[in-house]
XYZ file of C-alpha atoms in Angstrom:
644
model
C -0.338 -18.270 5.827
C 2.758 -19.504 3.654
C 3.484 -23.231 3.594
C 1.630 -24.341 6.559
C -1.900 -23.727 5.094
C -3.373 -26.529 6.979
C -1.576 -25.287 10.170
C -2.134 -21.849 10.285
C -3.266 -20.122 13.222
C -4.340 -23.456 14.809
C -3.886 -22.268 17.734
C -4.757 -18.737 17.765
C -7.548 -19.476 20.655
C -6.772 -23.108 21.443
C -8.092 -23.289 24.974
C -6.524 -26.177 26.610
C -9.750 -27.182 28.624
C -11.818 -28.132 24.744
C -12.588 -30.733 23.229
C -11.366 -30.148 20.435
C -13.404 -31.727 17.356
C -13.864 -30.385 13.323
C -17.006 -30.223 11.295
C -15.304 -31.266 7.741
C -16.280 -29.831 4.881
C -19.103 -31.521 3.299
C -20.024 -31.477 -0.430
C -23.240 -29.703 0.300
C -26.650 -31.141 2.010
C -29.717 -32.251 0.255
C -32.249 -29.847 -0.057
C -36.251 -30.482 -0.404
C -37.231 -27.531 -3.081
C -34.711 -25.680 -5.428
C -33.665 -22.790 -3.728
C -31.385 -19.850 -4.949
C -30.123 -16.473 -3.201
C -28.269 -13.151 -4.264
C -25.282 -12.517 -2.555
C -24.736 -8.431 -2.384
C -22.106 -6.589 -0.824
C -24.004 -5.766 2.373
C -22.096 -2.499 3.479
C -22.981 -0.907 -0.513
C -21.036 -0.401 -3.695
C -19.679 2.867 -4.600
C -21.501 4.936 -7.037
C -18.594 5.071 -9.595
C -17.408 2.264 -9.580
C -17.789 -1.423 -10.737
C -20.786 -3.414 -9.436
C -21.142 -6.917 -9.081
C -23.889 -9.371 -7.155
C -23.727 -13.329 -7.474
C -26.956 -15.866 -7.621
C -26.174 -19.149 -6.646
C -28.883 -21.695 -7.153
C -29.799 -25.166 -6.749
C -30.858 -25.592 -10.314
C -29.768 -24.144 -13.587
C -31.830 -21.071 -14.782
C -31.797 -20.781 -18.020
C -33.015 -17.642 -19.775
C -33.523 -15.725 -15.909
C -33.494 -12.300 -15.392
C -32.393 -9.779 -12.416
C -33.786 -6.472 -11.536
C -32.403 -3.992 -9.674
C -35.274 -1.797 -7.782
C -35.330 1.132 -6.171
C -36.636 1.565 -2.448
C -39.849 2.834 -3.707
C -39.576 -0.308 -5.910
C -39.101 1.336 -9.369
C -37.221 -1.040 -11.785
C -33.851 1.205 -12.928
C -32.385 -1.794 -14.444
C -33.391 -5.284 -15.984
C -30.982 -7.303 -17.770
C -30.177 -11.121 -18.370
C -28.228 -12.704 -15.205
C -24.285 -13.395 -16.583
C -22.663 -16.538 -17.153
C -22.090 -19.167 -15.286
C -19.086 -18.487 -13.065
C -18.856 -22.319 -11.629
C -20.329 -24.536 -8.975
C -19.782 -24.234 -5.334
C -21.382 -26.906 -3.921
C -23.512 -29.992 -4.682
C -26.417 -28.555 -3.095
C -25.160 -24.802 -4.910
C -23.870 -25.960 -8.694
C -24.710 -22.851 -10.140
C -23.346 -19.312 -9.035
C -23.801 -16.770 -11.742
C -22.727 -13.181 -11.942
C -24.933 -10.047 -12.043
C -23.378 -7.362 -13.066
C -25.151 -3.306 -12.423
C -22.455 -1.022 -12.970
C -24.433 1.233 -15.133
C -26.885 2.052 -11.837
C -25.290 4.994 -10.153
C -27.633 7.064 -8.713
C -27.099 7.086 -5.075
C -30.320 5.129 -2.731
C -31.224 1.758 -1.555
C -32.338 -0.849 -3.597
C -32.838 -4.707 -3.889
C -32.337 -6.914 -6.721
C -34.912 -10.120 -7.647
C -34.117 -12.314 -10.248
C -37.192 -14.050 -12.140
C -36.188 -17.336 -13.729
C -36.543 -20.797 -13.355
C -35.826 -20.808 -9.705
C -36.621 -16.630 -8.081
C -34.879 -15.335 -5.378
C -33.728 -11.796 -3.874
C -31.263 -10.213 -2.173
C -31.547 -7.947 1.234
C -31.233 -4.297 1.100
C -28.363 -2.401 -0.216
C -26.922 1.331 -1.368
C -25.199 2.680 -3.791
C -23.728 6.307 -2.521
C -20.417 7.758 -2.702
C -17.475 6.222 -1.534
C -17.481 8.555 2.111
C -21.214 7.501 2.692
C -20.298 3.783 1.849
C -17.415 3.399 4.137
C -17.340 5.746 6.568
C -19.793 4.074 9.376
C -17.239 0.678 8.944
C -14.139 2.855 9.439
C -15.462 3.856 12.494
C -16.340 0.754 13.180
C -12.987 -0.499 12.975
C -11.763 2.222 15.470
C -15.005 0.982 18.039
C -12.914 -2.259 17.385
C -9.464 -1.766 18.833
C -10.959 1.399 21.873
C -12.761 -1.999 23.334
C -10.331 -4.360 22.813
C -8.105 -1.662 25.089
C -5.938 -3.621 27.972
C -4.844 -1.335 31.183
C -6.102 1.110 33.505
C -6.819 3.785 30.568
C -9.582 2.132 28.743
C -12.493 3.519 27.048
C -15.879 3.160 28.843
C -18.786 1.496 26.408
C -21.588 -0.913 26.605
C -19.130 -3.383 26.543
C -15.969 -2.335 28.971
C -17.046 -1.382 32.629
C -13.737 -1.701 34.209
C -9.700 -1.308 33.890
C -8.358 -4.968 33.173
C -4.788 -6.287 33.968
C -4.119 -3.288 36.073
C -1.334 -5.964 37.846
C 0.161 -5.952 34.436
C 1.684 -2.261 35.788
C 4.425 -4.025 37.999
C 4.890 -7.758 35.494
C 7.516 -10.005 36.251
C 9.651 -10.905 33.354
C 10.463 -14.555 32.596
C 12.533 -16.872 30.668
C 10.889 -18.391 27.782
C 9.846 -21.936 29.296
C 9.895 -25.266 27.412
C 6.575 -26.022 26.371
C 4.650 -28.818 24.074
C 5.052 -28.138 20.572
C 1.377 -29.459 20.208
C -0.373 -28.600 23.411
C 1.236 -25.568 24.119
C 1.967 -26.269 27.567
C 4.789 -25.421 29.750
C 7.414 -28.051 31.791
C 8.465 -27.052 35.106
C 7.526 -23.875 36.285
C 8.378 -20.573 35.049
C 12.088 -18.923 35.713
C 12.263 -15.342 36.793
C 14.872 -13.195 35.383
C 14.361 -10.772 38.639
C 13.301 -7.493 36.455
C 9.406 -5.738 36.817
C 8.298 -3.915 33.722
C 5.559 -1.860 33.565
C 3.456 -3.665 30.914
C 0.222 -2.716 31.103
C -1.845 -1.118 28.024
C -1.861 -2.885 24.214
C -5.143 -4.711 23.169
C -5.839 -7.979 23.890
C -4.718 -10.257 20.856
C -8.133 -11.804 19.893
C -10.835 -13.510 21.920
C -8.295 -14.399 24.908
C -6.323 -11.950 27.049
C -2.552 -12.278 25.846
C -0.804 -9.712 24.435
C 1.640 -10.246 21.527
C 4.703 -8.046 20.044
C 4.473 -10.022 17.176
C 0.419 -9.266 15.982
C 0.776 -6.166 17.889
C 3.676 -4.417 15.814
C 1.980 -5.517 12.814
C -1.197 -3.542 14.196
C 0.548 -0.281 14.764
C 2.124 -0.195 11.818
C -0.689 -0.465 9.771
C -2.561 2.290 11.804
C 0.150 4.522 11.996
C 0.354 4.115 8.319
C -2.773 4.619 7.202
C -3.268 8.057 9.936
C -0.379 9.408 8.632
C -1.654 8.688 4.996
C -5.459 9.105 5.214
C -5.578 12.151 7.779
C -9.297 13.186 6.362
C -10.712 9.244 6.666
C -8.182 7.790 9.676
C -6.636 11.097 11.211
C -7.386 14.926 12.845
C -9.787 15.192 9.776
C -11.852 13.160 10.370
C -14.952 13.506 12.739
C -15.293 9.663 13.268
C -12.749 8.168 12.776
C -9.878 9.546 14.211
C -7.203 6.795 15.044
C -4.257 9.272 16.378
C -5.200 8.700 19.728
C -5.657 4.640 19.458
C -1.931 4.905 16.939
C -0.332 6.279 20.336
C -1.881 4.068 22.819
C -0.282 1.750 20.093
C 3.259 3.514 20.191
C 2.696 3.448 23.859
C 2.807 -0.800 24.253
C 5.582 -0.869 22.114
C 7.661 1.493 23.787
C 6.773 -0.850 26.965
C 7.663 -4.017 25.497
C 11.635 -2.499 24.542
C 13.977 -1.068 27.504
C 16.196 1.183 25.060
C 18.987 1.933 27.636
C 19.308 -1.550 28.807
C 18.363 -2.788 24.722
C 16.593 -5.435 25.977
C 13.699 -6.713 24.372
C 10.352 -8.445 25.681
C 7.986 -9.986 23.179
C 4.696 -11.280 25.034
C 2.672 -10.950 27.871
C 0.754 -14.010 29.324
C 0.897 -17.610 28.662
C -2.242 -19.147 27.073
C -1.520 -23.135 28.400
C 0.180 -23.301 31.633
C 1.569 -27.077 33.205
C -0.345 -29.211 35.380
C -0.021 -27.179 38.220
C -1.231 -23.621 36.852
C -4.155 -22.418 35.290
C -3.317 -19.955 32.202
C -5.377 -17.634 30.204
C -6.959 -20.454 27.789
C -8.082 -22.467 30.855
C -11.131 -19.991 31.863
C -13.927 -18.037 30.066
C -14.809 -14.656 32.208
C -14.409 -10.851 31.865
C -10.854 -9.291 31.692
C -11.523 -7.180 34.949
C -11.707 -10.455 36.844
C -8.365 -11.443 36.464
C -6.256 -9.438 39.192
C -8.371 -11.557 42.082
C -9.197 -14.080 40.375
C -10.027 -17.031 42.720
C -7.746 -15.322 45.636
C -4.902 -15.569 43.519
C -4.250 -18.308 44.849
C -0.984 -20.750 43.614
C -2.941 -22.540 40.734
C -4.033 -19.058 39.367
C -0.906 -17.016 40.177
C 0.070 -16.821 36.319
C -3.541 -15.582 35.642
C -3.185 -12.079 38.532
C 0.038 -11.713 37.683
C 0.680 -12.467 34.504
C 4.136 -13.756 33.063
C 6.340 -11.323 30.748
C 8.823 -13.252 28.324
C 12.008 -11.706 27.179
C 13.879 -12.129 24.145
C 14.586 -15.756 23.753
C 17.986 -14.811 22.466
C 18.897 -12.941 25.704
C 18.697 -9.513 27.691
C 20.850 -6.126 26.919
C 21.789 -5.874 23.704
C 21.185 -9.667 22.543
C 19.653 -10.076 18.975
C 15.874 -9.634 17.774
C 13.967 -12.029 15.592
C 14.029 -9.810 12.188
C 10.484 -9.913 11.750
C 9.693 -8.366 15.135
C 12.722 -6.214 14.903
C 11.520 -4.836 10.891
C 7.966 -3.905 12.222
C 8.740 -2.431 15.395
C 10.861 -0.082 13.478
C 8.070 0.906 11.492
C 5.847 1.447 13.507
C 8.454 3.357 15.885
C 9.652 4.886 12.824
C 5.889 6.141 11.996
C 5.847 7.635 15.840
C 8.618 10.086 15.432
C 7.258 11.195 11.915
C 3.705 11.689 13.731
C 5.141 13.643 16.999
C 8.143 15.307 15.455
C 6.844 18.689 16.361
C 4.120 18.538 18.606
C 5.822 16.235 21.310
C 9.712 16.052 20.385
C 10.720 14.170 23.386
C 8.496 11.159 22.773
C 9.199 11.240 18.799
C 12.942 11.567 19.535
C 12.415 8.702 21.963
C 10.653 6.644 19.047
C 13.323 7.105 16.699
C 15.798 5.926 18.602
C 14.374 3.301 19.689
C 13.478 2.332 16.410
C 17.144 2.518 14.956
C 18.398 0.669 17.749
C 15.957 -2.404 17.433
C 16.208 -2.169 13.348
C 20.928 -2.182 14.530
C 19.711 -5.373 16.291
C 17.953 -7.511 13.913
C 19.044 -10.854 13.384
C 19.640 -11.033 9.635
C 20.967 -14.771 9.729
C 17.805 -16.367 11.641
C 18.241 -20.264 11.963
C 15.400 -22.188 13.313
C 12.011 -21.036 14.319
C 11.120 -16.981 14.097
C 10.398 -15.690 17.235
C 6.378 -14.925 17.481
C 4.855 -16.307 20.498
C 4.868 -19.393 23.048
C 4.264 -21.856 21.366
C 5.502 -20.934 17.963
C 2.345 -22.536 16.589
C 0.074 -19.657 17.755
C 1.402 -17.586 15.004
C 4.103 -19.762 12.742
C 5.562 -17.216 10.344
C 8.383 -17.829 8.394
C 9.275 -14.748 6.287
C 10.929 -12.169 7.453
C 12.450 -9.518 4.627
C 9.470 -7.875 3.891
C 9.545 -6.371 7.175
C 13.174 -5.274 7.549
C 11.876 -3.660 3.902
C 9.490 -1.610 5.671
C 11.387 -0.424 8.849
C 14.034 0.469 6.352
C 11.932 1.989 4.652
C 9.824 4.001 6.909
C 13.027 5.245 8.994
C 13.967 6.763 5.559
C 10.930 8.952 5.626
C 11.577 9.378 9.350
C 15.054 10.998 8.086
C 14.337 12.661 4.942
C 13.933 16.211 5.754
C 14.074 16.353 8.793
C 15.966 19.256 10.373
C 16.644 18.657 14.221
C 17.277 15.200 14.927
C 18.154 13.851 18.519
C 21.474 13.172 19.716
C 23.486 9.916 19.553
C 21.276 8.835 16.557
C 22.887 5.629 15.361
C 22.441 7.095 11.279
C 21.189 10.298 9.916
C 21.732 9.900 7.046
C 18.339 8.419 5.529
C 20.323 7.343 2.684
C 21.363 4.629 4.733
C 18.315 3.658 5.192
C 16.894 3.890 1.391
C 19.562 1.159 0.422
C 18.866 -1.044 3.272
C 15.328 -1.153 2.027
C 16.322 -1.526 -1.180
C 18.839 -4.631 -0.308
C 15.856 -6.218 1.647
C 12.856 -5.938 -0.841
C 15.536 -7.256 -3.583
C 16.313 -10.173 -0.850
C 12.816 -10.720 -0.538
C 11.625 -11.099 -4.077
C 14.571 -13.646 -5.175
C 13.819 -14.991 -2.213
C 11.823 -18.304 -0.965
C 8.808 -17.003 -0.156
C 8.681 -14.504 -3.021
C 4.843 -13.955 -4.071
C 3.789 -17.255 -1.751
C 1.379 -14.995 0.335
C -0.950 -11.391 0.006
C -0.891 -8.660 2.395
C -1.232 -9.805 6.175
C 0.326 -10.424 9.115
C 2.698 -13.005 7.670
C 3.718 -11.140 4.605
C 4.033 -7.147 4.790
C 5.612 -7.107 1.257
C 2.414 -5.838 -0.246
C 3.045 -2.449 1.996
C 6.700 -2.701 2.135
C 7.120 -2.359 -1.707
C 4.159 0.805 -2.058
C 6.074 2.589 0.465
C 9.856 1.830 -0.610
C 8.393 3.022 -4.790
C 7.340 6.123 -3.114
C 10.373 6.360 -0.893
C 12.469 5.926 -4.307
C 10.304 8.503 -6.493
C 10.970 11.166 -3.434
C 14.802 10.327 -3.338
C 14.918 11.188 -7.555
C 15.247 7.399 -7.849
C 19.035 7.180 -7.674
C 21.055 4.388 -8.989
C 22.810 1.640 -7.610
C 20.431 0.802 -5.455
C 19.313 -3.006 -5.532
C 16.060 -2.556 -6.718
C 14.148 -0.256 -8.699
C 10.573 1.019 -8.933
C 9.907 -1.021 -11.784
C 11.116 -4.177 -10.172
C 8.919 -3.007 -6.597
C 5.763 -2.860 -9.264
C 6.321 -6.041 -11.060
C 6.103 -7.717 -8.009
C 3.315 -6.303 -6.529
C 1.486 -7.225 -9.739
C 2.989 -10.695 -9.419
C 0.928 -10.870 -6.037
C -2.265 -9.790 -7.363
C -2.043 -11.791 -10.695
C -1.643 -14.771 -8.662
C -5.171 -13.212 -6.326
C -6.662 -13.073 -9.910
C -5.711 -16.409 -11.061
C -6.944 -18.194 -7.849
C -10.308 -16.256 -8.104
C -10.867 -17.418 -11.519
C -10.761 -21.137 -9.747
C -13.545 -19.730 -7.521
C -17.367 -19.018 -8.326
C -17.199 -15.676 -5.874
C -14.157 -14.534 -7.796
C -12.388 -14.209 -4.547
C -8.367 -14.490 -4.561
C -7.768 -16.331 -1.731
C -8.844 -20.262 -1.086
C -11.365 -19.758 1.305
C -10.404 -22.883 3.023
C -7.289 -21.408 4.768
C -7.221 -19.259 7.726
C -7.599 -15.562 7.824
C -10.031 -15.251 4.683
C -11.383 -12.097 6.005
C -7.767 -10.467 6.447
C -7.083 -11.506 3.094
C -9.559 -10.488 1.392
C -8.944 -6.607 3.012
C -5.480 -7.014 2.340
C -5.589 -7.669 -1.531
C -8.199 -4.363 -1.735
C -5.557 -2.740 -0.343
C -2.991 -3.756 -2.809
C -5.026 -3.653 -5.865
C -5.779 0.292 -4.491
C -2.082 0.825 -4.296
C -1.260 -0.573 -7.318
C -3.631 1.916 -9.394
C -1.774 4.351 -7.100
C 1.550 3.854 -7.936
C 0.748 2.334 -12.098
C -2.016 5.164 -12.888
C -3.732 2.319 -14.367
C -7.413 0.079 -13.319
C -5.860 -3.550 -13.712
C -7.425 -4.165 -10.367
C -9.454 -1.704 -9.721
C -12.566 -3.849 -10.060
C -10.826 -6.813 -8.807
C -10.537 -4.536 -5.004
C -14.197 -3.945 -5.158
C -14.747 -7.548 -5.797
C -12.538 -8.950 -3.151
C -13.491 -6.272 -0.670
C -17.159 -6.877 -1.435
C -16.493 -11.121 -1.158
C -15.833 -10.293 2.552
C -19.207 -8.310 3.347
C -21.081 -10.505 2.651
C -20.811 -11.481 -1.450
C -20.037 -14.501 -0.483
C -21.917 -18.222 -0.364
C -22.904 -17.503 3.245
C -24.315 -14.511 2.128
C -22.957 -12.597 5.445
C -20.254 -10.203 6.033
C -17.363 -11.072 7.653
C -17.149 -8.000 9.958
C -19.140 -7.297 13.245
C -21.511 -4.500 12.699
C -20.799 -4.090 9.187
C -23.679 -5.108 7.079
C -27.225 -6.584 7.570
C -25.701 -10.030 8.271
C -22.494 -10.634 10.244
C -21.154 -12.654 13.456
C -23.587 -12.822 16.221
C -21.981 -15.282 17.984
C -18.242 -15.053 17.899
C -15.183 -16.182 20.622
C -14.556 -13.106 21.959
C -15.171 -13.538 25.924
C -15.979 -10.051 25.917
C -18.381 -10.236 23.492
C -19.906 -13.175 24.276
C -20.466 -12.104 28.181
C -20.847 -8.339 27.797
C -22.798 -8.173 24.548
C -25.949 -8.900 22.731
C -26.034 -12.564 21.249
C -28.360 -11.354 18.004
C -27.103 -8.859 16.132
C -28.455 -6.104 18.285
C -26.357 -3.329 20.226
C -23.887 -4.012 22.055
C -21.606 -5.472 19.509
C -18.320 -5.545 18.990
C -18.841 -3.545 15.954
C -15.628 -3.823 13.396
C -14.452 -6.858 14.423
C -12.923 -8.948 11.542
C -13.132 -12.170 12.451
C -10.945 -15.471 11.006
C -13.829 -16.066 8.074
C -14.929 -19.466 5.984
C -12.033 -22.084 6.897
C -11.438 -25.643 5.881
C -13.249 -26.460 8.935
C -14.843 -25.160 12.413
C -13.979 -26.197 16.326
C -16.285 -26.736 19.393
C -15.504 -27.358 22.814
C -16.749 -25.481 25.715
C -15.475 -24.061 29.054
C -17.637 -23.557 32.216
C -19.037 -19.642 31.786
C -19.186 -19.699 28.314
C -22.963 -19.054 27.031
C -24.233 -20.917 24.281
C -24.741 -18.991 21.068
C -26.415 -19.172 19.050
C -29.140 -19.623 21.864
C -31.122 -22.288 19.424
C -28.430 -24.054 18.448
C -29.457 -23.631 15.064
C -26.497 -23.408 12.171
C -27.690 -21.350 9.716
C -25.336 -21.569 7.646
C -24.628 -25.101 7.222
C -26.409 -25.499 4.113
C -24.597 -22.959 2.032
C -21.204 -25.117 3.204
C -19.291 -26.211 0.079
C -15.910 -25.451 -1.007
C -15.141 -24.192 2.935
C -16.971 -24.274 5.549
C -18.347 -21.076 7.699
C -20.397 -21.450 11.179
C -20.856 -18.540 13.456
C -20.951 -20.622 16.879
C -19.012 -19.483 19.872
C -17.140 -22.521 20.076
C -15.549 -22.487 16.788
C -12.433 -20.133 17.112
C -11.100 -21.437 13.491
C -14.190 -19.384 11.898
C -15.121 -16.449 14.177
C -12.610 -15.391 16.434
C -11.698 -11.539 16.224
C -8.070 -10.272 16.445
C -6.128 -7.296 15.918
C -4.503 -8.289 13.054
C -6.969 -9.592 11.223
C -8.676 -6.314 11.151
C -5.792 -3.943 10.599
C -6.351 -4.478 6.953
C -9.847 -3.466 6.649
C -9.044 0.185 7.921
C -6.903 0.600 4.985
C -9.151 -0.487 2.409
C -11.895 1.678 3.855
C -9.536 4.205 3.265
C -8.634 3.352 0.073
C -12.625 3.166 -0.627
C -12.750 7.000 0.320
């Protein structure tokens, strides 16, 4: 997150009724023997491309081998372990690199290193990149079908039941006052007197709210990458076809924006209520129990019938917050380009919804962005990037298209290209130019791929206020900084894995690096995207991946009330398979509500003594390192895709 590093996502599951307490980041604990491990990527390497393992060590090992065996344990390669990359921790001083390219040939295998101090990694495989990434791509589609809010949800191991079905008929609200700190509301809530029907969306993360702002991001990504990877994300593909979790997607958005009123409604629940009401942070149970829960009684009113809250800047036709008005134009944008022919109606209805929200953004914003009650659940502070990309992708809604609907605003996608071009110029002579990678607080890292291609399809015409070669520069700007910080990092990774959303991050920058090759012809980064996507399956000091389901190591025990009540609490099925959770932070939370079972079961951290530079601990409590959300894993789709 950009310029509140310390603050970032705080609050993204900040249940009111914890404790709140941090384990700080310790130096590294004393260990009795010299110990050493070999950190792989867990998912596999592709058979191509570069390869690269890490031993970190308590002790220096001079003159120490690795070898890379087969699984009938057949040495195909032996070969002195690399430099030293850098210490991570007092206990860990030594992390050195171990680099197999050369070994191609598809199959499992383990590598041992002999040396002063031995160790060995688990299993891994080198295949093509379909075989690699294909079982995590579907993962990440498992991900978002159970994370499914409304009466149409998706039956598993892990959903039984509709949730939020009162959501159908919601109440719509005025933004309260509320605690800058606590989050909590003054007074009671004000009706505005409207219902909307706001059922559907995915839950945000481990709690139950549902948020415009992580939301559009979501949608726009998956529409995106369906539209763009229809053989990994789309109709051609067996098992992993998003189209039908990209409408339910369209769907929630649709919901959240009355287009012949133009009024706008941005969230759905309230996750600290006042002293008198009991809100969705308060309580630890299954989402079904919420439309009786407790008799619905006053104290949990806000809980069966949960709160919608409109536009802070008013009803019809009243401003929108230009980062919520940019990416809801995507993604609408996306919609009509996806249903154009096979369901007009709904795609003409996306399109003008879309250019009505993007006529609406505030460009002049003063104060706070609008994201969420409180602002601190989600404090973002740019907001060009994303008028870039709903510029942007309306343009390719336009361009060619042959029967548009009536009363369009513009249809002219010119129009369009040079409002994208005026906002990605804005953005990179801007504040916040470079200060961030791809994520939910900085879409410039998509916005500038798409507007080069949008360019190169419009013959690149002049006058415009930017250019292709000014889009690329930028991007490369981005990902020199990525490479810079991961030369300051043992792991090579390019983003401080002290700061919130590591995991997101680190999919994000694969991404970029990918389109950069794209859109340059050139490798700068290619091995740089298989680093950084490797550093978050489990290359890593903690030696796990970072994504449910997705490796031999990953989050057992993560806040997700879902997951913790519905599924296993080891590893074993059901998980809540393709789950990115928040990833090594600067530190981790406990507290505990009444409901919520302990996990790990033991009590055990396992991970405390690879702690160092950040700190990782997969413990229920501890929202700041392994809570799931929708955001965080919209990147990881793409870079699977990017994989293929």
């Amino acid at each position: 997150m950009k310029g509140l590093k310390s603050v970032s996502r705080l609050k993204r599951f900040n249940k009111s009724a914890l404790c709140v307490a941090v384990l700080v980041i310790s130096s590294g604990l004393p260990i009795a023997a010299q110990t050493a491990s070999v950190r792989v990527n867990q998912v596999g390497y592709v058979g191509g491309g570069s390869k690269r393992a890490y031993l970190m060590s308590s002790g220096a090992e001079p003159g120490a081998t690795f070898t890379v065996k087969n699984s009938a344990g057949a040495s195909v390669l032996t070969a002195p372990i690399g430099a030293n990359l850098g210490s991570w921790s007092r206990s860990y001083p030594n992390v050195y690199g171990l680099d197999f390219s050369i070994v191609t040939l598809s199959g499992t295998y383990t590598i041992t290193v002999s040396g002063p101090i031995a160790a060995s990694s688990p299993n891994f495989r080198i295949d093509t990149a379909a075989n690699v990434y294909a079982t995590p791509l579907a993962n990440s589609l498992s991900y978002y079908q159970n994370e499914r809010d409304g009466p149409n949800f998706i039956t598993s191991p892990l959903r039984t039941a509709a949730a939020h079905v009162n959501d159908q008929s919601a109440k719509v609200y005025l933004t309260p006052s509320y605690n800058a700190g606590s989050g909590r509301f003054s007074g009671d809530l004000t009706p505005t007197g409207a219902t909307i029907d706001a059922s559907g969306g995915w839950w945000d993360a481990g709690d139950y709210l549902k948020f415009v702002q992580t939301s559009s991001y979501t949608v726009a990504l998956m529409a995106i990458g369906a539209r763009d990877f229809p053989n990994q994300m789309g109709p051609g593909s067996s098992t992993a076809n998003f189209t039908a979790e990209t409408r339910f997607g369209f769907d929630w958005l649709q919901a959240m924006w009355d287009d012949g009123s133009k009024t706008f409604y941005y969230q759905v629940g309230i996750g600290s209520g006042n002293s008198q009401t009991v809100s969705d942070h308060d309580i630890w149970r299954l989402p079904q129990a919420d439309d009786t829960y407790n008799g619905c009684t006053s104290q949990y009113r806000y809980i069966c019938h949960r709160p919608v809250f409109i536009n802070t800047a008013g009803g019809a036709g009243a401003q929108i917050s230009p980062n919520l008005a940019g990416r809801m134009a995507a993604a609408l944008a996306v919609c009509y380009h996806t249903y154009r022919a096979s369901d007009p109606t709904y795609a003409n209805q996306c399109l003008l919804s879309a250019e009505h929200i993007f006529d609406l953004a505030n460009t002049a914003p003063s104060g706070n962005l609008l994201t969420a009650i409180p602002f601190s659940f989600y404090p973002e502070t740019e907001w060009r990037d994303d008028l870039e990309l709903g510029a942007t992708e309306l343009y390719f809604a336009l361009q060619g298209a042959s029967i548009l609907p009536g009363s369009l605003p513009h249809s002219d996608s010119t129009f369009y290209l040079q409002k994208a071009a005026h906002w990605a110029n804005a953005h990179i002579i801007g504040p916040n130019d470079a200060a961030d990678t791809l994520n939910l607080y900085d879409v410039s890292g998509l916005a500038h791929f798409e507007l080069y291609r949008a360019l190169s399809l419009a013959g690149n015409p002049a006058g415009l206020e930017t250019t292709p070669a000014a889009l690329l520069a930028d991007l490369k700007k981005q990902l020199d900084k990525a490479v810079a910080q991961g030369n300051t990092d043992p792991f090579g990774f390019g983003f401080p894995w002290n700061t919130y959303d590591t995991t997101s991050h680190g999919g994000g920058l694969s991404v970029m690096a990918a389109e950069y090759t794209y859109l340059s012809g050139m490798n700068t980064y290619a091995d740089n995207a298989n680093r950084w996507l490797g550093n978050i399956l489990g290359a890593n000091a903690w030696g796990t991946s970072l994504i449910v389901g997705d490796g031999t190591t990953f989050p057992h025990c993560m806040q997700h009330q879902v997951a913790n009540l519905a599924g296993s609490l080891n590893g074993s099925p059901p998980v809540l398979s393709g789950a990115a959770v928040e990833g090594p932070n600067s530190s981790a939370t406990k507290g505990t509500l009444s409901g919520m079972i302990a996990c790990p079961t033991d009590g055990v951290d396992v991970f405390a003594q690879f702690n160092g530079k950040a700190v990782y601990k997969d413990f229920v409590q501890s929202y700041s390192t392994v809570e799931p959300a929708i955001d965080l894993t919209a990147s990881s789709f793409l870079a699977f895709s990017w994989q293929i």
